[in-house]
Short mmCIF file of C-alpha atoms in Angstrom, two decimals:
data_model
loop_
_atom_site.label_atom_id
_atom_site.label_comp_id
_atom_site.label_asym_id
_atom_site.label_seq_id
_atom_site.Cartn_x
_atom_site.Cartn_y
_atom_site.Cartn_z
CA MET A 166 5.25 19.25 -16.37
CA ALA A 167 2.50 19.58 -13.74
CA MET A 168 0.69 22.70 -12.58
CA GLU A 169 1.55 26.31 -13.29
CA TYR A 170 5.14 25.86 -11.96
CA SER A 171 7.97 27.14 -13.89
CA GLU A 172 10.72 24.99 -15.03
CA LYS A 173 12.98 26.43 -12.59
CA VAL A 174 10.61 25.58 -9.69
CA MET A 175 10.32 22.05 -11.04
CA ASP A 176 14.04 21.72 -11.22
CA HIS A 177 14.48 22.94 -7.63
CA PHE A 178 11.71 20.55 -6.45
CA MET A 179 12.87 17.53 -8.42
CA ASN A 180 16.60 18.20 -7.64
CA PRO A 181 16.70 20.20 -4.47
CA ARG A 182 19.90 21.60 -3.47
CA ASN A 183 21.62 21.70 -0.06
CA VAL A 184 19.13 19.16 1.61
CA GLY A 185 20.20 17.90 4.96
CA GLU A 186 21.31 19.07 8.52
CA ILE A 187 24.56 20.47 9.70
CA GLU A 188 25.38 18.94 13.05
CA ASP A 189 27.64 21.74 14.39
CA ALA A 190 25.64 24.51 12.78
CA ASP A 191 26.42 27.97 13.91
CA GLY A 192 22.70 29.07 13.40
CA VAL A 193 19.47 27.05 13.20
CA GLY A 194 16.01 28.46 12.31
CA GLU A 195 12.68 26.84 11.91
CA VAL A 196 9.45 28.55 10.61
CA GLY A 197 5.96 27.43 9.81
CA ASN A 198 3.99 24.62 11.50
CA ALA A 199 2.63 21.28 10.46
CA LYS A 200 -1.00 22.36 10.80
CA CYS A 201 -0.55 24.73 7.86
CA GLY A 202 1.22 22.24 5.94
CA ASP A 203 4.66 23.66 5.76
CA ILE A 204 7.68 23.92 8.02
CA MET A 205 11.20 24.93 6.88
CA LYS A 206 14.35 24.37 8.85
CA MET A 207 17.64 26.05 7.95
CA TYR A 208 21.10 25.21 9.21
CA LEU A 209 24.01 27.75 8.70
CA LYS A 210 27.82 27.32 9.12
CA ILE A 211 29.34 30.72 9.34
CA GLU A 212 33.15 31.68 9.39
CA ASP A 213 34.30 35.31 9.61
CA ASP A 214 30.68 36.61 8.72
CA ILE A 215 30.60 34.44 5.63
CA ILE A 216 28.04 31.54 5.18
CA THR A 217 30.42 28.73 4.32
CA ASP A 218 27.64 26.11 4.32
CA VAL A 219 23.86 25.91 4.40
CA LYS A 220 21.54 23.01 4.49
CA PHE A 221 17.60 22.80 4.78
CA LYS A 222 14.83 20.49 5.58
CA THR A 223 11.32 21.21 4.50
CA PHE A 224 7.90 19.64 5.15
CA GLY A 225 5.67 20.99 2.30
CA CYS A 226 4.34 21.40 -1.09
CA GLY A 227 6.43 21.57 -4.20
CA SER A 228 7.00 25.38 -4.06
CA ALA A 229 7.96 25.05 -0.38
CA ILE A 230 10.69 22.67 -1.14
CA ALA A 231 11.79 24.65 -4.28
CA THR A 232 11.87 28.05 -2.52
CA SER A 233 14.04 26.55 0.40
CA SER A 234 16.39 25.08 -2.20
CA MET A 235 16.65 28.38 -4.11
CA ALA A 236 17.09 30.33 -0.97
CA THR A 237 19.94 28.23 0.28
CA GLU A 238 21.68 28.63 -3.17
CA MET A 239 21.36 32.38 -3.03
CA ILE A 240 22.90 32.89 0.42
CA LYS A 241 25.73 30.29 0.15
CA GLY A 242 29.21 31.86 0.21
CA LYS A 243 27.63 35.34 1.03
CA ASN A 244 28.26 37.73 4.04
CA ILE A 245 25.65 37.32 6.64
CA LYS A 246 24.62 40.96 6.27
CA GLU A 247 24.05 40.46 2.60
CA ALA A 248 22.01 37.23 3.37
CA ALA A 249 19.96 39.06 5.78
CA LYS A 250 18.73 41.33 2.94
CA LEU A 251 17.43 38.41 1.07
CA THR A 252 13.71 39.11 0.15
CA ASN A 253 11.12 36.76 -0.69
CA LYS A 254 10.61 38.77 -3.91
CA ALA A 255 14.24 37.95 -5.00
CA VAL A 256 13.77 34.24 -4.40
CA VAL A 257 10.36 34.33 -6.48
CA GLU A 258 12.21 36.18 -9.24
CA ALA A 259 15.14 33.68 -9.13
CA LEU A 260 12.55 30.87 -9.53
CA GLU A 261 11.10 32.61 -12.55
CA GLY A 262 7.72 33.17 -10.63
CA LEU A 263 5.36 31.37 -8.37
CA PRO A 264 1.63 30.88 -8.67
CA LYS A 265 -0.04 33.50 -6.46
CA ILE A 266 -1.46 31.09 -3.88
CA LYS A 267 2.20 29.91 -3.27
CA ILE A 268 3.81 33.34 -2.59
CA HIS A 269 3.62 32.52 1.13
CA CYS A 270 6.17 29.73 0.57
CA SER A 271 8.77 32.33 -0.44
CA VAL A 272 7.87 34.40 2.52
CA LEU A 273 8.71 31.29 4.72
CA ALA A 274 12.01 30.80 3.03
CA GLU A 275 13.04 34.41 3.69
CA GLN A 276 11.87 34.07 7.32
CA ALA A 277 13.80 30.75 7.77
CA ILE A 278 16.93 32.35 6.94
CA LYS A 279 16.29 35.21 9.04
CA ALA A 280 15.37 32.95 12.02
CA ALA A 281 18.76 30.99 11.53
CA LEU A 282 20.78 34.19 11.30
CA ALA A 283 18.81 35.44 14.68
CA ASP A 284 19.95 32.11 16.25
CA TYR A 285 23.56 32.92 15.16
CA TYR A 286 23.45 36.50 16.43
CA LYS A 287 21.98 35.37 19.87
CA SER A 288 24.73 32.82 20.28
CA LYS A 289 27.21 35.78 19.86
CA GLY A 290 25.23 37.79 22.49
CA ILE A 291 24.17 40.21 19.69
CA ASP A 292 20.48 41.31 19.77
CA PRO A 293 19.21 40.28 16.27
CA GLU A 294 16.24 42.49 16.26
CA PRO A 295 17.92 45.77 15.15
CA ILE A 296 19.68 43.95 12.32
CA LEU A 297 16.86 41.53 11.12
CA GLY A 298 13.77 43.25 12.23
CA LYS A 299 11.02 41.18 13.87
CA ILE A 300 10.41 37.75 12.65
CA PRO A 301 6.79 37.09 13.06
CA PRO A 302 5.80 33.82 14.84
CA ALA A 303 4.47 31.16 12.50
CA GLU A 304 1.34 30.38 14.36
CA SER A 305 -1.04 31.39 11.58
CA CYS A 306 -1.37 29.71 8.20
CA HIS A 307 -2.40 33.15 6.67
CA ILE A 308 1.03 34.61 5.89
CA HIS A 309 1.05 36.82 2.85
CA ASP A 310 3.67 39.27 1.35
CA MET B 509 11.78 2.59 -22.30
CA LYS B 510 8.45 4.39 -22.74
CA LYS B 511 7.66 6.16 -19.52
CA PRO B 512 4.67 4.53 -17.95
CA PHE B 513 1.24 6.32 -17.73
CA VAL B 514 -0.77 5.01 -14.93
CA TYR B 515 -4.15 6.81 -14.40
CA VAL B 516 -5.55 6.04 -11.08
CA ASP B 517 -7.52 9.24 -10.47
CA ASN B 518 -10.92 7.94 -11.67
CA SER B 519 -12.88 9.68 -8.88
CA ALA B 520 -11.81 12.93 -10.38
CA THR B 521 -12.89 12.02 -13.84
CA THR B 522 -12.70 9.00 -16.21
CA LYS B 523 -11.44 8.37 -19.75
CA VAL B 524 -14.47 8.25 -22.21
CA SER B 525 -14.93 4.63 -23.13
CA GLU B 526 -14.80 3.44 -26.70
CA SER B 527 -18.41 2.19 -26.67
CA CYS B 528 -19.62 5.58 -25.29
CA PHE B 529 -17.53 7.54 -27.76
CA SER B 530 -18.71 5.64 -30.86
CA ALA B 531 -22.35 5.73 -29.71
CA MET B 532 -21.85 9.70 -29.62
CA LEU B 533 -20.17 10.37 -32.86
CA PRO B 534 -22.96 10.33 -35.27
CA TYR B 535 -24.76 12.91 -33.20
CA PHE B 536 -22.39 15.55 -33.88
CA LYS B 537 -22.27 15.90 -37.80
CA GLU B 538 -24.87 13.59 -39.26
CA LYS B 539 -27.68 13.21 -36.92
CA PHE B 540 -27.41 16.80 -35.56
CA GLY B 541 -31.14 17.83 -35.60
CA ASN B 542 -32.73 19.74 -32.79
CA PRO B 543 -35.07 17.16 -30.91
CA SER B 544 -37.70 19.89 -30.76
CA SER B 545 -37.84 20.30 -34.47
CA ILE B 546 -40.32 18.46 -36.74
CA TYR B 547 -38.30 16.97 -39.85
CA SER B 548 -36.87 13.45 -39.90
CA ILE B 549 -33.29 14.05 -38.58
CA ALA B 550 -34.78 16.02 -35.61
CA HIS B 551 -36.90 12.77 -34.96
CA VAL B 552 -33.88 10.77 -34.93
CA SER B 553 -32.41 12.97 -32.33
CA LYS B 554 -35.45 12.91 -30.29
CA LEU B 555 -35.45 9.03 -30.43
CA ALA B 556 -31.80 8.94 -29.37
CA VAL B 557 -32.68 11.21 -26.39
CA GLU B 558 -35.49 8.88 -25.32
CA THR B 559 -33.56 5.70 -25.87
CA ALA B 560 -30.73 7.13 -23.65
CA ARG B 561 -33.46 8.08 -21.07
CA LYS B 562 -34.61 4.42 -21.11
CA LYS B 563 -30.98 3.08 -20.60
CA ALA B 564 -30.46 5.49 -17.84
CA ALA B 565 -33.65 4.55 -16.07
CA ASP B 566 -32.94 0.89 -16.44
CA ALA B 567 -29.51 1.38 -14.86
CA ILE B 568 -30.95 2.68 -11.63
CA GLY B 569 -34.24 0.98 -11.46
CA ALA B 570 -36.23 4.17 -12.43
CA LEU B 571 -38.94 4.81 -14.99
CA PRO B 572 -37.82 6.82 -18.01
CA GLU B 573 -40.21 9.69 -17.13
CA GLU B 574 -38.37 10.06 -13.81
CA ILE B 575 -35.03 10.91 -15.53
CA PHE B 576 -34.15 14.64 -16.40
CA PHE B 577 -31.00 15.29 -18.16
CA THR B 578 -28.68 18.11 -16.70
CA SER B 579 -25.49 19.61 -17.44
CA CYS B 580 -23.53 17.98 -14.62
CA GLY B 581 -23.71 16.50 -11.06
CA THR B 582 -23.55 20.05 -9.64
CA GLU B 583 -26.56 21.11 -11.40
CA SER B 584 -28.53 18.03 -10.38
CA ASP B 585 -27.53 18.60 -6.65
CA ASN B 586 -28.56 22.26 -6.72
CA TRP B 587 -31.95 21.45 -8.49
CA ALA B 588 -32.73 18.68 -5.94
CA ILE B 589 -31.75 20.50 -2.90
CA LYS B 590 -32.67 24.03 -3.66
CA CYS B 591 -36.02 23.14 -5.37
CA GLY B 592 -36.87 20.21 -3.03
CA ALA B 593 -36.50 22.74 -0.11
CA LYS B 594 -38.80 25.21 -2.03
CA LEU B 595 -41.44 22.64 -2.46
CA ALA B 596 -41.30 21.69 1.23
CA LYS B 597 -41.29 25.35 2.28
CA LYS B 598 -44.91 25.56 0.89
CA ASN B 599 -45.87 23.03 3.49
CA GLY B 600 -44.29 25.21 6.19
CA LYS B 601 -41.02 23.12 6.53
CA ASN B 602 -37.60 24.83 6.85
CA HIS B 603 -35.19 22.13 8.03
CA ILE B 604 -32.53 20.32 5.98
CA ILE B 605 -30.40 17.36 7.14
CA THR B 606 -27.27 16.42 5.46
CA THR B 607 -23.67 15.43 6.56
CA ASN B 608 -20.44 17.42 7.16
CA PHE B 609 -18.53 15.56 4.32
CA GLU B 610 -20.63 15.97 1.24
CA HIS B 611 -19.44 17.23 -1.99
CA HIS B 612 -19.21 21.09 -2.13
CA ALA B 613 -22.17 21.09 -4.67
CA VAL B 614 -24.34 19.86 -1.76
CA LEU B 615 -22.53 21.79 1.09
CA ASN B 616 -22.73 25.03 -0.71
CA ALA B 617 -26.41 24.59 -1.86
CA CYS B 618 -27.21 24.00 1.76
CA LYS B 619 -25.21 27.04 2.90
CA SER B 620 -27.25 29.11 0.27
CA LEU B 621 -30.48 27.70 1.69
CA GLU B 622 -29.36 28.85 5.18
CA GLU B 623 -29.17 32.43 3.96
CA ASP B 624 -32.72 32.03 2.79
CA GLY B 625 -33.86 31.13 6.27
CA PHE B 626 -33.52 27.31 6.27
CA GLU B 627 -31.99 25.49 9.12
CA VAL B 628 -29.39 22.88 8.27
CA THR B 629 -28.23 19.93 10.40
CA TYR B 630 -24.74 18.71 9.33
CA LEU B 631 -24.72 15.24 10.77
CA PRO B 632 -20.96 14.59 11.88
CA VAL B 633 -19.57 11.46 10.31
CA ASN B 634 -17.48 9.14 12.64
CA SER B 635 -13.84 8.31 12.27
CA GLU B 636 -14.60 5.67 9.79
CA GLY B 637 -16.33 8.16 7.54
CA LEU B 638 -19.88 6.81 8.13
CA ILE B 639 -23.10 7.85 9.71
CA THR B 640 -25.79 5.71 11.20
CA PRO B 641 -29.52 5.64 10.07
CA GLU B 642 -30.33 6.42 13.73
CA GLN B 643 -28.54 9.74 13.47
CA VAL B 644 -30.73 10.71 10.64
CA GLU B 645 -33.91 9.48 12.37
CA GLU B 646 -32.95 11.37 15.55
CA ALA B 647 -32.42 14.52 13.47
CA ILE B 648 -35.70 14.56 11.76
CA THR B 649 -38.37 16.96 13.09
CA ASP B 650 -41.83 18.04 11.90
CA LYS B 651 -40.07 20.89 10.24
CA THR B 652 -37.72 18.62 8.24
CA ALA B 653 -38.05 19.44 4.43
CA LEU B 654 -35.26 17.26 3.00
CA VAL B 655 -32.68 14.79 3.79
CA THR B 656 -29.76 14.97 1.35
CA ILE B 657 -26.84 12.37 2.10
CA MET B 658 -24.25 11.25 -0.35
CA TYR B 659 -24.20 7.47 -1.52
CA ALA B 660 -20.54 7.34 -1.51
CA ASN B 661 -17.87 9.69 -0.44
CA ASN B 662 -15.66 11.19 -3.20
CA GLU B 663 -12.36 11.38 -1.19
CA ILE B 664 -12.31 8.42 1.03
CA GLY B 665 -14.84 6.12 -0.90
CA THR B 666 -16.94 5.08 2.08
CA ILE B 667 -20.52 3.88 1.20
CA LEU B 668 -23.26 5.22 3.32
CA PRO B 669 -26.33 3.20 4.54
CA ILE B 670 -28.57 4.72 1.81
CA SER B 671 -31.31 1.95 1.90
CA GLU B 672 -31.71 2.14 5.71
CA ILE B 673 -31.93 6.04 5.45
CA GLY B 674 -34.41 5.43 2.60
CA VAL B 675 -36.79 3.56 4.78
CA ILE B 676 -36.64 6.20 7.68
CA CYS B 677 -37.42 9.10 5.26
CA ASP B 678 -40.18 7.15 3.75
CA LYS B 679 -41.69 6.26 7.16
CA ARG B 680 -41.31 10.03 8.35
CA ASN B 681 -42.53 11.37 4.96
CA VAL B 682 -39.57 13.44 4.33
CA LEU B 683 -37.92 13.99 0.76
CA PHE B 684 -34.88 11.97 0.44
CA HIS B 685 -32.20 12.97 -2.09
CA THR B 686 -28.72 11.31 -2.55
CA ASP B 687 -25.74 12.47 -4.52
CA ALA B 688 -24.69 9.23 -6.07
CA VAL B 689 -22.00 10.70 -8.48
CA GLN B 690 -19.34 8.49 -6.91
CA ALA B 691 -21.52 5.44 -6.37
CA VAL B 692 -23.23 4.87 -9.73
CA GLY B 693 -21.61 1.95 -11.61
CA HIS B 694 -19.74 0.66 -8.48
CA VAL B 695 -22.82 -0.32 -6.44
CA GLU B 696 -26.25 -1.85 -7.52
CA ILE B 697 -28.84 0.87 -7.37
CA ASP B 698 -32.50 0.46 -7.43
CA VAL B 699 -34.07 3.85 -6.54
CA HIS B 700 -37.61 2.51 -5.98
CA LYS B 701 -36.71 -0.37 -3.72
CA GLN B 702 -34.39 1.92 -1.74
CA ASN B 703 -36.99 4.55 -1.40
CA ILE B 704 -34.83 7.17 -3.04
CA ASP B 705 -36.91 10.21 -3.99
CA MET B 706 -34.04 12.02 -5.90
CA LEU B 707 -30.64 11.07 -7.20
CA SER B 708 -27.86 13.01 -8.87
CA LEU B 709 -25.27 11.33 -11.07
CA SER B 710 -22.74 12.61 -13.47
CA GLY B 711 -21.46 11.30 -16.81
CA HIS B 712 -17.74 11.84 -16.42
CA LYS B 713 -17.40 9.57 -13.43
CA ILE B 714 -18.52 6.64 -15.46
CA CYS B 715 -16.63 6.88 -18.86
CA ALA B 716 -19.05 9.42 -20.39
CA PRO B 717 -17.77 12.81 -21.10
CA LYS B 718 -17.76 15.87 -18.81
CA GLY B 719 -20.74 18.28 -19.12
CA VAL B 720 -23.61 15.94 -18.86
CA GLY B 721 -25.47 14.51 -15.86
CA LEU B 722 -29.13 13.74 -14.79
CA LEU B 723 -31.44 14.07 -11.85
CA TYR B 724 -33.79 11.27 -11.12
CA VAL B 725 -37.06 12.54 -9.44
CA LYS B 726 -39.57 9.92 -8.25
CA LYS B 727 -42.96 10.07 -10.10
CA GLY B 728 -45.58 12.19 -8.25
CA ILE B 729 -42.92 14.57 -6.72
CA ARG B 730 -43.32 17.96 -8.48
CA ILE B 731 -40.26 19.91 -7.45
CA PRO B 732 -40.03 23.39 -9.14
CA ASN B 733 -37.87 23.93 -12.07
CA PHE B 734 -34.25 25.01 -11.38
CA LEU B 735 -33.69 26.11 -15.03
CA ASP B 736 -36.69 27.65 -16.54
CA GLY B 737 -37.02 27.71 -20.26
CA GLY B 738 -38.56 25.82 -23.04
CA ALA B 739 -40.56 22.66 -23.34
CA GLN B 740 -37.44 20.35 -23.22
CA GLU B 741 -37.46 17.54 -20.63
CA ARG B 742 -41.26 17.94 -20.54
CA GLY B 743 -40.94 21.59 -19.31
CA PHE B 744 -38.97 20.76 -16.32
CA ARG B 745 -35.55 21.68 -17.51
CA GLY B 746 -35.25 24.15 -20.39
CA GLY B 747 -32.14 24.31 -22.87
CA THR B 748 -31.73 22.39 -26.05
CA GLU B 749 -30.76 18.80 -25.21
CA ASN B 750 -27.12 17.98 -25.56
CA VAL B 751 -28.03 15.13 -27.82
CA PRO B 752 -24.48 13.41 -28.27
CA TYR B 753 -23.70 13.62 -24.63
CA ILE B 754 -27.02 12.46 -23.53
CA VAL B 755 -26.57 9.58 -25.92
CA GLY B 756 -23.08 9.04 -24.32
CA LEU B 757 -24.42 9.01 -20.78
CA GLY B 758 -27.13 6.54 -21.79
CA GLN B 759 -24.51 4.19 -23.17
CA ALA B 760 -22.08 4.74 -20.26
CA LEU B 761 -24.89 3.95 -17.74
CA GLU B 762 -25.84 0.79 -19.54
CA ASP B 763 -22.21 -0.32 -19.65
CA ALA B 764 -21.67 0.78 -15.98
CA SER B 765 -24.63 -1.16 -14.46
CA LYS B 766 -23.53 -4.31 -16.17
CA ASP B 767 -21.78 -7.03 -14.21
CA ILE B 768 -21.11 -4.91 -11.25
CA LEU B 769 -20.57 -7.66 -8.82
CA ASN B 770 -17.82 -9.22 -10.88
CA ARG B 771 -16.09 -6.08 -11.74
CA ASN B 772 -16.13 -5.11 -8.16
CA LYS B 773 -14.36 -8.40 -7.24
CA ARG B 774 -11.66 -7.61 -9.52
CA LEU B 775 -11.25 -4.08 -8.45
CA GLU B 776 -11.36 -5.01 -4.72
CA ARG B 777 -8.63 -7.63 -5.15
CA LEU B 778 -6.47 -5.00 -6.98
CA ARG B 779 -7.23 -2.44 -4.44
CA ASN B 780 -6.56 -4.76 -1.52
CA LYS B 781 -3.23 -5.78 -3.05
CA LEU B 782 -2.30 -2.10 -3.21
CA ILE B 783 -3.34 -1.53 0.46
CA ASP B 784 -1.20 -4.41 1.60
CA GLY B 785 1.62 -3.61 -0.52
CA ILE B 786 1.81 -0.04 0.81
CA LEU B 787 1.19 -0.89 4.50
CA ASN B 788 3.88 -3.62 4.38
CA ARG B 789 6.48 -1.32 2.83
CA VAL B 790 5.81 2.17 4.32
CA PRO B 791 5.78 2.80 8.14
CA LYS B 792 3.46 5.43 9.70
CA VAL B 793 0.78 5.16 7.12
CA ARG B 794 -3.12 4.78 7.50
CA VAL B 795 -6.00 4.00 5.35
CA ASN B 796 -8.71 6.68 5.74
CA GLY B 797 -12.27 5.37 6.11
CA SER B 798 -13.93 2.26 6.70
CA LEU B 799 -12.35 -0.75 4.92
CA LYS B 800 -15.60 -2.69 4.88
CA HIS B 801 -18.02 -0.04 3.58
CA ARG B 802 -16.00 1.17 0.66
CA LEU B 803 -16.04 1.69 -3.10
CA SER B 804 -14.31 -1.32 -4.70
CA GLY B 805 -11.68 0.79 -6.46
CA SER B 806 -10.99 3.35 -3.98
CA VAL B 807 -8.30 4.03 -1.32
CA ASN B 808 -7.23 7.04 0.59
CA PHE B 809 -3.76 6.90 2.35
CA SER B 810 -2.28 9.32 4.96
CA PHE B 811 1.52 9.35 5.22
CA GLU B 812 3.08 11.06 8.23
CA GLY B 813 5.71 13.68 7.80
CA VAL B 814 5.11 14.55 4.00
CA GLU B 815 2.76 16.88 2.15
CA GLY B 816 0.36 15.69 -0.50
CA GLU B 817 1.16 18.08 -3.42
CA SER B 818 4.66 16.95 -3.16
CA ILE B 819 3.65 13.33 -3.35
CA LEU B 820 1.53 14.01 -6.43
CA LEU B 821 4.23 15.99 -8.18
CA LEU B 822 6.86 13.25 -7.72
CA LEU B 823 4.28 10.40 -8.63
CA ASP B 824 3.63 12.51 -11.81
CA GLY B 825 7.28 12.34 -12.57
CA TYR B 826 6.81 8.61 -12.54
CA GLY B 827 3.74 8.82 -14.79
CA ILE B 828 1.25 8.18 -12.03
CA CYS B 829 -1.84 10.54 -11.84
CA ALA B 830 -3.60 10.58 -8.43
CA SER B 831 -4.90 13.17 -6.09
CA SER B 832 -4.74 14.47 -2.50
CA GLY B 833 -6.64 16.31 0.14
CA SER B 834 -3.84 18.57 1.20
CA ALA B 835 -4.43 22.33 1.48
CA CYS B 836 -1.95 22.92 -1.39
CA THR B 837 -4.15 20.63 -3.72
CA SER B 838 -7.36 22.05 -2.54
CA GLY B 839 -6.57 25.59 -3.40
CA SER B 840 -7.28 26.81 -0.01
CA LEU B 841 -5.30 27.01 3.22
CA ASP B 842 -7.14 24.08 4.94
CA PRO B 843 -6.87 20.50 4.05
CA SER B 844 -9.93 18.68 2.75
CA HIS B 845 -13.12 19.07 4.78
CA VAL B 846 -13.68 15.37 4.44
CA LEU B 847 -10.46 14.36 6.07
CA LEU B 848 -10.98 16.87 8.86
CA ALA B 849 -14.54 15.45 9.19
CA ILE B 850 -13.31 11.94 10.06
CA GLY B 851 -11.08 13.57 12.82
CA LEU B 852 -7.68 13.70 11.12
CA PRO B 853 -5.46 16.37 12.57
CA HIS B 854 -4.38 18.95 10.02
CA GLU B 855 -0.77 17.56 9.67
CA ILE B 856 -1.98 14.02 8.78
CA ALA B 857 -4.54 15.33 6.42
CA HIS B 858 -1.95 17.28 4.65
CA GLY B 859 -0.17 13.98 3.79
CA SER B 860 -3.12 12.22 2.07
CA LEU B 861 -3.17 10.31 -1.22
CA ARG B 862 -6.24 9.16 -2.95
CA ILE B 863 -6.05 6.36 -5.59
CA SER B 864 -9.10 5.48 -7.55
CA LEU B 865 -9.00 2.55 -9.91
CA CYS B 866 -11.13 1.83 -12.98
CA ASP B 867 -11.67 -1.45 -14.98
CA GLU B 868 -8.78 -0.53 -17.11
CA ASN B 869 -6.22 -0.65 -14.49
CA THR B 870 -3.93 -3.73 -14.45
CA GLU B 871 -2.14 -5.84 -11.96
CA GLU B 872 1.15 -4.59 -13.54
CA GLU B 873 0.09 -0.97 -12.61
CA ILE B 874 -0.77 -1.99 -9.19
CA ASP B 875 2.85 -3.57 -8.88
CA TYR B 876 4.31 -0.46 -10.37
CA MET B 877 2.58 1.79 -7.65
CA ILE B 878 3.51 -0.71 -4.85
CA GLU B 879 7.22 -0.23 -6.03
CA THR B 880 7.00 3.54 -6.70
CA ILE B 881 4.91 5.08 -3.81
CA PRO B 882 7.26 4.01 -1.11
CA LYS B 883 10.21 5.50 -2.98
CA VAL B 884 8.39 8.69 -3.36
CA ILE B 885 7.34 8.67 0.32
CA SER B 886 10.85 7.96 1.70
CA ARG B 887 12.49 10.62 -0.44
CA LEU B 888 10.18 13.23 0.85
CA ARG B 889 10.70 12.03 4.43
CA GLU B 890 14.32 12.22 4.02
CA MET B 891 13.92 15.95 3.58
CA SER B 892 11.22 16.63 6.16
CA PRO B 893 12.05 18.15 9.38
CA ILE B 894 9.25 16.50 11.15
CA TRP B 895 10.18 12.97 10.25
CA ASN B 896 11.84 10.80 12.69
CA GLU B 897 12.47 7.25 11.62
#
């Protein structure tokens, strides 16, 4: 198949898991911007601190879609504290690697989940920053790990 | 059913044609002599190179002694621009005029000259991907050494007013070079009538192999050498001649310059069918660049709400080979400079798709694309957070 994408990446790109929106989501996060060519939006359904459902919508290249898909799989059914620890590196490893120029896509996926969790914490009146750290605003296209 | 294979990326490269391939074959293992040697098989090689030179010259209205074979279009561009500038510098000139949507071979050659103290005017193209001859005329000063303007754009396929610019440069006594890599074989070129002083072309865009090109330099213009070496190409371009590839280029140019008008008619009909088919089936799509001044087989779409690399990967899954100007396919963080030059916002430029046809493409392939491209676009739009039907 095309490019230097692994089979795993191509599988998640061709058959993305958890695509869509959750209307009554408990947390929604969006990162990236159209100018840079990728936007990820994550929707979380959370019950008793467990992520019972997750959906995403992504505008972007093959690896942006694949990293979104993989990241949703990795946090579905997990405790939110565990989900908050998901790193871009873990997503890259699960995808059996990404071309170097595409690593920023995995950073976006990690940030999208954190942004959705932050939205959830805020709705509960909890300051997300001590738990999740600072989520950088996605104004610049130059995001690197 | 066998998976279809639809190659519509002919502006990137072309398949070597049968006639070119069979013309080249004897020069690998049988007629392998060095044209500079003295024995008979060497003479055969020498004759083959000179026959190819004659064919190449005829294809663009030049004289054989005005043709210099090179390794690629990029070498031809570098030679023409850097050495053309050097020549003019001797006369105290230090200004170059080009456009802001040239191929990188031209843009980066100009950038390199800027570091050597040249001033470069990058004429801005309009939203149609065109410049006017008046823009060139107004930019010329008594310091202008060289005007270098592409014949046709590689990404959006627009054709620039080369003959009119030629008249102006001739009148103002300024060297005029054109990068005709995308135009050769698609437009009728007559370098003398069009007042073109130098012209670059490349073999692999016209069904010859990769790794061979040429530079036409009008008789009487003595630009310095770019590649110093032996006496090959009459001392102007060292390096043992790539005999089989030069033979292939000669054959490909002879083929490409035949029957251009009729071939264009057919390609235009197919291309217009594709454009109509896509515009009728897909909302929020635009065609980039002038519809009127355009290469017959070339079209560049922008689809809102989707990204180009994703389009290409899905199309590849359907056996369709095309290209895009998105950041992810350009290997940088910005989308193509051509799409930005015609004023597209970044987010629209990211969603571009270039289809470039050749004579081998069929009506069935056009129908297949009209059926497949809308499916791919709506699939990506369904998962796009910035798409609202």
